[in-house]
Amino acid sequence: MVNNMDKRVGVLGGGQLGAMLAEAANLLRIPVNVLDVGHSSAKQISNLGDHVEGSFKDADAIRKLAASSDVVTVEIEHVDTQILEEISNAGADVQPHWRTLRTIQDKYTQKEHLISNGVATAQSIPLKSATLKDLAEAADVLGLPLMLKSRKEAYDGRGNYAVKSKVDFEAALEALGGNRALYAEKWAEFRMELAVMVVKTRDDVLSFPTTETVHENSICKLTYTPARGVSSSIDQRAQDLARKAVACFEGKGVFGVEMFLLQNDELLINEIAPRPHNSGHYTIEACGVSQYEAHLSAILDLPLKQKSLRLNQPAIMLNILGGETENSHLKVVEEALKSDVRPKIHLYGKGKARKGRKMGHLTITAPTMSEAEEIIQPLIDFVDAQNS
Ligand code: ADP
Ligand code: MG
């Protein structure tokens, strides 16, 4: 079994999630091969493997990665699953399964799959075409407001448009339309958003603690773990729902499960990511095993027990987002360095920032949530003042 730590892990995508996966792999001396263009975040971290130059959407580059890896995994779901199917059929070990990636990368088919497995999600209607008529028909069924979403290639709110009233129809279609397949989703009047990182191993479905996520402009801004003001019964239901949702997908690895907690305490799945996730960054500092080490353990069949995923200390994570200028996001890092109790600072090495781009994050852990809140609040205030 220890021999499995010699296995070479090939990763499609070299962004921050791949970088943090490589950081976890380095501690165990697990070699990681990254497929991405240039000196991407993940390639900066690991020099143990044979990185592949090219796009993670390029068929030949993916074949090359598979040839130099024992297990192939992803840090992004927007990949070419035809090629993954081909290399799987030729004997490559792809985790999670290519069918899982194919189902999940289309948010509408993802929801259909969940519903057919008895997992509740927001009511959704696919648009036959991106026209006013089709959007109006969906609005007649779902009511307004609704969320218009791109079925594919969506992240950090970039594929979403909040349609408040009929006046927004045209702008929404213009913003998302073109050749993209769209679907409309019933508006979720949520009390808060929760997320659970789930680990699917060969034999088990394990889960990290329930996290509260706070989004601003559809981008994750903060996470609080444990989720604040959530009763133990809701917490338990969130855990059960997240595990049930992930259990209906094939293959091994970590999955990020985003949920809405509605005003009436009902829980709905928002979406699932078949990979490590922003809402699980806190696990690096706060849990026995991080989401990244858990992902490696799952795909390499290293033993992993539920108790290793438990929370050692309350944690708050604050994303560092690109601001008005290329380097303005570094100002909050300067502030963090000056803190009496310094949070853990993670920078992703992405180079120049664009507004809203994820450039890094801060994590604070403390014996109590209120202590963690006291430490992080000045940094949140600083970011808010910068943005106002
Ligand atoms: P992304 O792929 O960009 O994360 P999501 O579908 O998760 O897209 O949407 C991003 C955020 O937008 C969610 O976390 C939530 O805050 C908000 N949102 C998404 N869908 C709905 C909905 N149906 N009702 C209300 N808010 C929503
Ligand atoms: Mg999301």
Short mmCIF file of C-alpha atoms and ligand atoms in Angstrom, two decimals:
data_model
loop_
_atom_site.label_atom_id
_atom_site.label_comp_id
_atom_site.label_asym_id
_atom_site.label_seq_id
_atom_site.Cartn_x
_atom_site.Cartn_y
_atom_site.Cartn_z
CA MET A 1 0.00 0.00 0.00
CA VAL A 2 2.87 2.38 0.77
CA ASN A 3 3.94 1.57 -2.76
CA ASN A 4 0.97 3.57 -3.93
CA MET A 5 2.81 6.69 -2.73
CA ASP A 6 5.25 6.06 -5.57
CA LYS A 7 2.45 6.34 -8.08
CA ARG A 8 2.65 9.38 -10.31
CA VAL A 9 -0.42 11.64 -10.19
CA GLY A 10 -1.26 13.47 -13.42
CA VAL A 11 -3.38 16.60 -12.99
CA LEU A 12 -5.37 18.33 -15.71
CA GLY A 13 -5.09 22.02 -14.86
CA GLY A 14 -2.39 23.94 -13.04
CA GLY A 15 -4.26 26.61 -11.09
CA GLN A 16 -4.36 27.19 -7.34
CA LEU A 17 -6.21 23.96 -6.59
CA GLY A 18 -3.53 22.00 -8.44
CA ALA A 19 -0.89 24.01 -6.59
CA MET A 20 -2.32 23.17 -3.17
CA LEU A 21 -2.67 19.53 -4.26
CA ALA A 22 1.02 19.57 -5.17
CA GLU A 23 1.88 21.13 -1.79
CA ALA A 24 0.12 18.25 -0.03
CA ALA A 25 1.78 15.73 -2.35
CA ASN A 26 5.22 17.20 -1.65
CA LEU A 27 4.96 16.38 2.07
CA LEU A 28 4.37 12.75 1.16
CA ARG A 29 6.85 12.90 -1.73
CA ILE A 30 4.12 11.83 -4.14
CA PRO A 31 5.19 12.92 -7.64
CA VAL A 32 2.70 15.18 -9.43
CA ASN A 33 2.67 15.82 -13.19
CA VAL A 34 0.79 18.96 -14.13
CA LEU A 35 -0.72 19.64 -17.54
CA ASP A 36 -1.16 23.35 -18.23
CA VAL A 37 0.39 26.13 -20.25
CA GLY A 38 3.46 27.99 -19.02
CA HIS A 39 4.74 28.30 -15.49
CA SER A 40 1.30 27.91 -13.91
CA SER A 41 0.67 27.99 -10.14
CA ALA A 42 0.89 24.21 -9.71
CA LYS A 43 4.06 23.84 -11.77
CA GLN A 44 5.73 26.40 -9.50
CA ILE A 45 5.21 24.09 -6.52
CA SER A 46 6.34 20.68 -7.66
CA ASN A 47 9.53 19.58 -9.32
CA LEU A 48 9.05 15.89 -8.59
CA GLY A 49 7.23 14.92 -11.75
CA ASP A 50 7.20 15.37 -15.50
CA HIS A 51 5.02 18.39 -16.19
CA VAL A 52 3.37 18.56 -19.59
CA GLU A 53 3.27 21.79 -21.57
CA GLY A 54 -0.04 22.50 -23.25
CA SER A 55 -3.70 23.17 -22.70
CA PHE A 56 -5.69 20.80 -20.49
CA LYS A 57 -8.23 20.85 -23.33
CA ASP A 58 -5.69 19.54 -25.86
CA ALA A 59 -6.15 15.86 -26.76
CA ASP A 60 -2.50 15.09 -27.48
CA ALA A 61 -1.33 16.81 -24.32
CA ILE A 62 -3.80 14.76 -22.27
CA ARG A 63 -2.57 11.53 -23.89
CA LYS A 64 0.99 12.57 -23.05
CA LEU A 65 0.01 13.25 -19.43
CA ALA A 66 -1.66 9.83 -19.19
CA ALA A 67 1.45 8.14 -20.58
CA SER A 68 3.61 9.58 -17.79
CA SER A 69 1.11 9.13 -14.92
CA ASP A 70 -0.32 6.19 -12.97
CA VAL A 71 -3.50 8.04 -11.97
CA VAL A 72 -5.03 10.95 -13.86
CA THR A 73 -7.15 13.49 -11.98
CA VAL A 74 -8.47 17.03 -12.47
CA GLU A 75 -8.40 20.33 -10.64
CA ILE A 76 -11.04 21.75 -12.99
CA GLU A 77 -14.12 20.04 -14.46
CA HIS A 78 -14.15 21.93 -17.76
CA VAL A 79 -12.08 19.29 -19.52
CA ASP A 80 -12.51 17.18 -22.66
CA THR A 81 -14.22 14.03 -21.39
CA GLN A 82 -14.07 12.37 -24.83
CA ILE A 83 -10.31 12.08 -24.44
CA LEU A 84 -10.65 10.96 -20.83
CA GLU A 85 -13.05 8.26 -22.01
CA GLU A 86 -10.54 7.22 -24.68
CA ILE A 87 -7.57 6.98 -22.29
CA SER A 88 -9.71 5.15 -19.73
CA ASN A 89 -10.71 2.59 -22.32
CA ALA A 90 -7.02 2.23 -23.15
CA GLY A 91 -6.30 1.39 -19.49
CA ALA A 92 -5.58 4.73 -17.80
CA ASP A 93 -6.86 5.15 -14.23
CA VAL A 94 -8.95 8.35 -14.38
CA GLN A 95 -10.36 9.62 -11.07
CA PRO A 96 -13.08 10.58 -10.61
CA HIS A 97 -14.65 8.62 -13.46
CA TRP A 98 -14.95 10.44 -16.81
CA ARG A 99 -18.73 9.88 -16.75
CA THR A 100 -18.87 11.75 -13.44
CA LEU A 101 -16.95 14.67 -14.97
CA ARG A 102 -19.19 14.64 -18.05
CA THR A 103 -22.38 14.68 -16.00
CA ILE A 104 -21.17 17.36 -13.61
CA GLN A 105 -19.64 19.74 -16.18
CA ASP A 106 -23.11 20.42 -17.56
CA LYS A 107 -24.92 21.97 -14.59
CA TYR A 108 -28.31 20.99 -15.94
CA THR A 109 -27.48 17.30 -16.51
CA GLN A 110 -25.83 17.36 -13.08
CA LYS A 111 -29.17 18.44 -11.58
CA GLU A 112 -31.12 15.84 -13.55
CA HIS A 113 -28.74 13.17 -12.28
CA LEU A 114 -29.15 14.32 -8.68
CA ILE A 115 -32.94 14.45 -8.93
CA SER A 116 -33.10 10.98 -10.48
CA ASN A 117 -31.12 9.77 -7.44
CA GLY A 118 -33.54 11.36 -4.99
CA VAL A 119 -31.38 14.39 -4.13
CA ALA A 120 -33.20 17.74 -3.89
CA THR A 121 -31.97 20.66 -6.01
CA ALA A 122 -33.47 23.97 -7.11
CA GLN A 123 -36.13 23.48 -9.81
CA SER A 124 -34.54 24.00 -13.23
CA ILE A 125 -35.72 24.32 -16.83
CA PRO A 126 -33.41 24.06 -19.84
CA LEU A 127 -33.90 26.72 -22.54
CA LYS A 128 -34.31 25.21 -26.00
CA SER A 129 -32.72 28.37 -27.37
CA ALA A 130 -31.45 31.61 -25.87
CA THR A 131 -34.54 33.60 -26.89
CA LEU A 132 -36.96 35.95 -25.14
CA LYS A 133 -39.79 33.49 -25.81
CA ASP A 134 -38.05 30.54 -24.14
CA LEU A 135 -36.93 32.64 -21.19
CA ALA A 136 -40.47 34.01 -20.75
CA GLU A 137 -41.87 30.46 -20.78
CA ALA A 138 -39.39 29.38 -18.11
CA ALA A 139 -40.26 32.46 -16.02
CA ASP A 140 -43.97 31.56 -16.25
CA VAL A 141 -43.20 28.24 -14.58
CA LEU A 142 -40.48 29.29 -12.11
CA GLY A 143 -41.65 32.82 -11.27
CA LEU A 144 -39.40 35.85 -10.85
CA PRO A 145 -36.74 36.52 -9.77
CA LEU A 146 -34.92 33.55 -11.27
CA MET A 147 -31.28 32.73 -11.91
CA LEU A 148 -30.35 32.29 -15.56
CA LYS A 149 -27.29 30.05 -15.84
CA SER A 150 -24.94 28.81 -18.47
CA ARG A 151 -25.03 25.01 -18.52
CA LYS A 152 -21.28 24.75 -19.11
CA GLU A 153 -17.96 26.52 -18.46
CA ALA A 154 -19.35 28.48 -15.52
CA TYR A 155 -17.32 29.51 -12.47
CA ASP A 156 -17.13 32.33 -9.92
CA GLY A 157 -20.52 33.62 -11.00
CA ARG A 158 -19.36 34.18 -14.58
CA GLY A 159 -22.09 31.97 -16.00
CA ASN A 160 -24.93 33.43 -13.91
CA TYR A 161 -27.36 36.30 -14.38
CA ALA A 162 -29.90 37.23 -11.72
CA VAL A 163 -33.13 37.99 -13.61
CA LYS A 164 -35.17 40.18 -11.24
CA SER A 165 -37.99 41.13 -13.59
CA LYS A 166 -39.05 40.99 -17.25
CA VAL A 167 -37.05 44.15 -17.86
CA ASP A 168 -33.87 42.08 -17.36
CA PHE A 169 -34.68 39.42 -19.96
CA GLU A 170 -32.83 41.01 -22.83
CA ALA A 171 -29.73 41.98 -20.84
CA ALA A 172 -29.55 38.49 -19.32
CA LEU A 173 -29.68 36.78 -22.71
CA GLU A 174 -27.15 39.21 -24.07
CA ALA A 175 -24.78 38.65 -21.16
CA LEU A 176 -24.98 34.84 -21.29
CA GLY A 177 -26.38 34.12 -24.72
CA GLY A 178 -24.57 33.69 -27.98
CA ASN A 179 -23.89 30.03 -28.53
CA ARG A 180 -24.10 28.98 -24.91
CA ALA A 181 -26.71 26.49 -23.79
CA LEU A 182 -28.66 28.02 -20.90
CA TYR A 183 -31.07 26.94 -18.21
CA ALA A 184 -33.24 28.81 -15.78
CA GLU A 185 -33.21 28.03 -12.08
CA LYS A 186 -35.85 28.87 -9.49
CA TRP A 187 -34.65 31.57 -7.12
CA ALA A 188 -33.55 30.12 -3.80
CA GLU A 189 -34.57 32.32 -0.86
CA PHE A 190 -31.74 31.06 1.23
CA ARG A 191 -31.00 31.89 4.87
CA MET A 192 -27.40 30.99 4.25
CA GLU A 193 -25.19 28.92 1.99
CA LEU A 194 -23.42 25.83 3.27
CA ALA A 195 -20.76 23.61 1.77
CA VAL A 196 -19.43 20.19 2.67
CA MET A 197 -16.30 18.62 1.23
CA VAL A 198 -16.96 14.93 0.67
CA VAL A 199 -14.31 12.27 0.09
CA LYS A 200 -15.23 9.26 -2.00
CA THR A 201 -12.72 6.49 -1.40
CA ARG A 202 -12.75 2.95 -2.79
CA ASP A 203 -14.84 1.73 0.16
CA ASP A 204 -16.33 4.77 1.87
CA VAL A 205 -17.99 8.14 1.52
CA LEU A 206 -16.51 10.44 4.20
CA SER A 207 -17.17 14.10 4.94
CA PHE A 208 -15.42 17.15 6.30
CA PRO A 209 -17.34 19.50 8.64
CA THR A 210 -20.20 21.69 7.44
CA THR A 211 -18.93 25.10 6.34
CA GLU A 212 -20.79 28.38 5.98
CA THR A 213 -19.94 30.16 2.75
CA VAL A 214 -20.51 33.86 2.12
CA HIS A 215 -20.66 35.00 -1.50
CA GLU A 216 -20.49 38.54 -2.84
CA ASN A 217 -21.43 39.12 -6.49
CA SER A 218 -21.68 35.34 -6.86
CA ILE A 219 -18.01 34.88 -5.84
CA CYS A 220 -17.06 33.15 -2.61
CA LYS A 221 -15.69 35.75 -0.21
CA LEU A 222 -15.53 34.03 3.17
CA THR A 223 -16.01 30.64 4.77
CA TYR A 224 -16.73 29.97 8.44
CA THR A 225 -16.26 26.49 9.90
CA PRO A 226 -18.20 25.29 11.80
CA ALA A 227 -21.14 27.07 10.16
CA ARG A 228 -22.36 29.76 12.57
CA GLY A 229 -25.81 29.53 14.13
CA VAL A 230 -26.61 26.18 12.53
CA SER A 231 -28.25 23.62 14.83
CA SER A 232 -26.71 20.20 15.18
CA SER A 233 -29.70 18.65 13.41
CA ILE A 234 -29.28 20.91 10.34
CA ASP A 235 -25.55 20.25 10.43
CA GLN A 236 -26.25 16.51 10.43
CA ARG A 237 -28.75 16.84 7.57
CA ALA A 238 -26.21 18.83 5.54
CA GLN A 239 -23.63 16.09 6.10
CA ASP A 240 -26.07 13.35 5.14
CA LEU A 241 -27.29 15.19 2.03
CA ALA A 242 -23.76 15.94 0.84
CA ARG A 243 -22.67 12.32 1.25
CA LYS A 244 -25.84 11.04 -0.43
CA ALA A 245 -25.29 13.43 -3.36
CA VAL A 246 -21.67 12.36 -3.88
CA ALA A 247 -22.48 8.67 -3.44
CA CYS A 248 -24.48 8.74 -6.69
CA PHE A 249 -21.37 9.53 -8.75
CA GLU A 250 -18.76 7.03 -9.91
CA GLY A 251 -15.08 7.12 -9.06
CA LYS A 252 -12.85 8.36 -6.28
CA GLY A 253 -11.73 11.73 -5.01
CA VAL A 254 -12.81 14.84 -3.17
CA PHE A 255 -16.05 16.62 -4.13
CA GLY A 256 -17.20 20.10 -3.07
CA VAL A 257 -20.94 20.15 -2.37
CA GLU A 258 -22.60 23.60 -2.31
CA MET A 259 -26.00 23.88 -0.63
CA PHE A 260 -28.72 26.41 0.07
CA LEU A 261 -30.25 26.44 3.55
CA LEU A 262 -33.71 27.88 2.91
CA GLN A 263 -35.75 30.05 5.30
CA ASN A 264 -37.83 27.00 6.25
CA ASP A 265 -34.64 25.02 7.07
CA GLU A 266 -34.99 22.90 3.94
CA LEU A 267 -31.67 22.05 2.29
CA LEU A 268 -31.18 22.04 -1.49
CA ILE A 269 -28.07 21.17 -3.43
CA ASN A 270 -26.80 24.13 -5.45
CA GLU A 271 -24.00 22.40 -7.30
CA ILE A 272 -21.22 19.85 -6.94
CA ALA A 273 -17.59 20.21 -7.95
CA PRO A 274 -15.75 16.93 -8.70
CA ARG A 275 -12.46 18.18 -7.22
CA PRO A 276 -11.00 20.17 -4.31
CA HIS A 277 -12.94 23.37 -3.76
CA ASN A 278 -12.57 26.92 -2.49
CA SER A 279 -14.88 26.15 0.44
CA GLY A 280 -12.42 23.47 1.60
CA HIS A 281 -9.23 25.56 1.78
CA TYR A 282 -9.70 25.90 5.55
CA THR A 283 -9.01 22.16 5.93
CA ILE A 284 -5.27 22.80 5.35
CA GLU A 285 -4.93 24.52 8.72
CA ALA A 286 -8.01 23.32 10.59
CA CYS A 287 -8.32 19.58 10.00
CA GLY A 288 -6.11 16.56 10.59
CA VAL A 289 -5.99 15.82 6.87
CA SER A 290 -6.60 18.57 4.29
CA GLN A 291 -8.98 18.24 1.35
CA TYR A 292 -5.88 17.95 -0.87
CA GLU A 293 -4.29 15.14 1.12
CA ALA A 294 -7.71 13.49 1.26
CA HIS A 295 -8.01 13.69 -2.52
CA LEU A 296 -4.58 12.08 -2.96
CA SER A 297 -5.47 9.41 -0.40
CA ALA A 298 -8.72 8.61 -2.20
CA ILE A 299 -7.31 8.36 -5.71
CA LEU A 300 -4.23 6.39 -4.56
CA ASP A 301 -6.17 4.05 -2.23
CA LEU A 302 -4.23 5.14 0.86
CA PRO A 303 -6.18 4.38 4.03
CA LEU A 304 -8.27 7.31 5.28
CA LYS A 305 -10.55 7.42 8.31
CA GLN A 306 -13.45 9.76 9.08
CA LYS A 307 -11.80 10.95 12.34
CA SER A 308 -8.86 12.39 10.39
CA LEU A 309 -11.26 14.82 8.73
CA ARG A 310 -12.56 16.35 11.93
CA LEU A 311 -12.10 19.98 12.81
CA ASN A 312 -9.27 20.72 15.26
CA GLN A 313 -10.10 24.43 15.62
CA PRO A 314 -12.74 26.86 14.29
CA ALA A 315 -11.53 28.47 11.07
CA ILE A 316 -12.32 31.45 8.85
CA MET A 317 -11.05 31.77 5.28
CA LEU A 318 -11.00 35.10 3.41
CA ASN A 319 -10.38 35.06 -0.33
CA ILE A 320 -7.89 37.55 -1.75
CA LEU A 321 -9.48 38.80 -4.97
CA GLY A 322 -7.99 40.93 -7.72
CA GLY A 323 -8.87 44.62 -7.32
CA GLU A 324 -8.79 47.77 -9.40
CA THR A 325 -5.09 47.50 -10.28
CA GLU A 326 -2.73 44.59 -10.95
CA ASN A 327 -1.27 44.65 -7.47
CA SER A 328 -3.98 46.18 -5.31
CA HIS A 329 -4.85 42.75 -3.87
CA LEU A 330 -1.42 42.71 -2.16
CA LYS A 331 -2.49 45.51 0.18
CA VAL A 332 -4.55 43.10 2.30
CA VAL A 333 -1.49 40.84 2.47
CA GLU A 334 0.51 43.75 3.91
CA GLU A 335 -2.25 44.24 6.49
CA ALA A 336 -2.29 40.52 7.30
CA LEU A 337 1.47 40.57 7.87
CA LYS A 338 0.98 43.33 10.46
CA SER A 339 -1.76 41.48 12.39
CA ASP A 340 -1.07 40.65 16.05
CA VAL A 341 -2.16 37.10 15.29
CA ARG A 342 -1.11 36.49 11.72
CA PRO A 343 -3.45 34.42 9.60
CA LYS A 344 -1.91 31.84 7.26
CA ILE A 345 -1.26 33.64 3.98
CA HIS A 346 -1.59 31.73 0.71
CA LEU A 347 -0.60 33.43 -2.56
CA TYR A 348 -1.17 31.58 -5.81
CA GLY A 349 1.58 33.02 -8.00
CA LYS A 350 -0.81 33.90 -10.82
CA GLY A 351 1.00 37.08 -11.80
CA LYS A 352 -1.08 40.12 -12.63
CA ALA A 353 -4.54 40.36 -11.14
CA ARG A 354 -7.83 41.03 -12.88
CA LYS A 355 -10.78 42.35 -10.93
CA GLY A 356 -12.47 39.51 -9.06
CA ARG A 357 -9.79 36.93 -9.92
CA LYS A 358 -8.83 34.64 -7.06
CA MET A 359 -5.22 35.56 -6.25
CA GLY A 360 -4.81 33.99 -2.82
CA HIS A 361 -6.52 33.47 0.51
CA LEU A 362 -6.06 33.95 4.25
CA THR A 363 -7.01 31.40 6.90
CA ILE A 364 -7.23 32.06 10.60
CA THR A 365 -7.82 29.33 13.17
CA ALA A 366 -8.46 30.04 16.85
CA PRO A 367 -9.71 28.19 19.95
CA THR A 368 -13.17 29.78 19.50
CA MET A 369 -15.08 31.18 16.53
CA SER A 370 -15.46 34.56 18.24
CA GLU A 371 -11.67 34.84 18.65
CA ALA A 372 -11.21 33.95 14.99
CA GLU A 373 -13.85 36.57 14.04
CA GLU A 374 -12.09 39.23 16.12
CA ILE A 375 -8.79 38.57 14.35
CA ILE A 376 -10.19 38.50 10.80
CA GLN A 377 -12.72 41.38 11.07
CA PRO A 378 -10.17 44.21 10.58
CA LEU A 379 -9.00 42.48 7.40
CA ILE A 380 -12.57 42.12 6.12
CA ASP A 381 -13.14 45.81 6.93
CA PHE A 382 -9.94 46.67 5.05
CA VAL A 383 -11.07 44.76 1.94
CA ASP A 384 -14.55 46.31 2.10
CA ALA A 385 -13.09 49.83 2.39
CA GLN A 386 -10.85 49.13 -0.63
CA ASN A 387 -13.88 48.08 -2.66
CA SER A 388 -16.21 50.89 -1.63
P1 ADP B 1 -20.56 29.19 -9.81
O1 ADP B 1 -20.28 28.04 -10.71
O2 ADP B 1 -20.14 30.48 -10.38
O3 ADP B 1 -20.10 28.94 -8.41
P2 ADP B 1 -23.25 28.94 -8.73
O4 ADP B 1 -24.38 28.34 -9.50
O5 ADP B 1 -22.73 28.19 -7.58
O6 ADP B 1 -22.13 29.31 -9.79
O7 ADP B 1 -23.70 30.39 -8.26
C1 ADP B 1 -22.85 31.28 -7.57
C2 ADP B 1 -23.63 31.94 -6.45
O8 ADP B 1 -24.79 32.62 -6.97
C3 ADP B 1 -24.19 30.97 -5.43
O9 ADP B 1 -23.21 30.58 -4.50
C4 ADP B 1 -25.31 31.81 -4.83
O10 ADP B 1 -24.79 32.79 -3.95
C5 ADP B 1 -25.88 32.50 -6.06
N1 ADP B 1 -26.96 31.65 -6.65
C6 ADP B 1 -26.79 30.65 -7.54
N2 ADP B 1 -27.96 30.06 -7.85
C7 ADP B 1 -28.91 30.69 -7.16
C8 ADP B 1 -30.35 30.54 -7.04
N3 ADP B 1 -31.01 29.62 -7.72
N4 ADP B 1 -30.99 31.38 -6.20
C9 ADP B 1 -30.32 32.33 -5.51
N5 ADP B 1 -28.99 32.53 -5.57
C10 ADP B 1 -28.27 31.72 -6.37
MG MG B 2 -20.83 27.61 -7.06
#
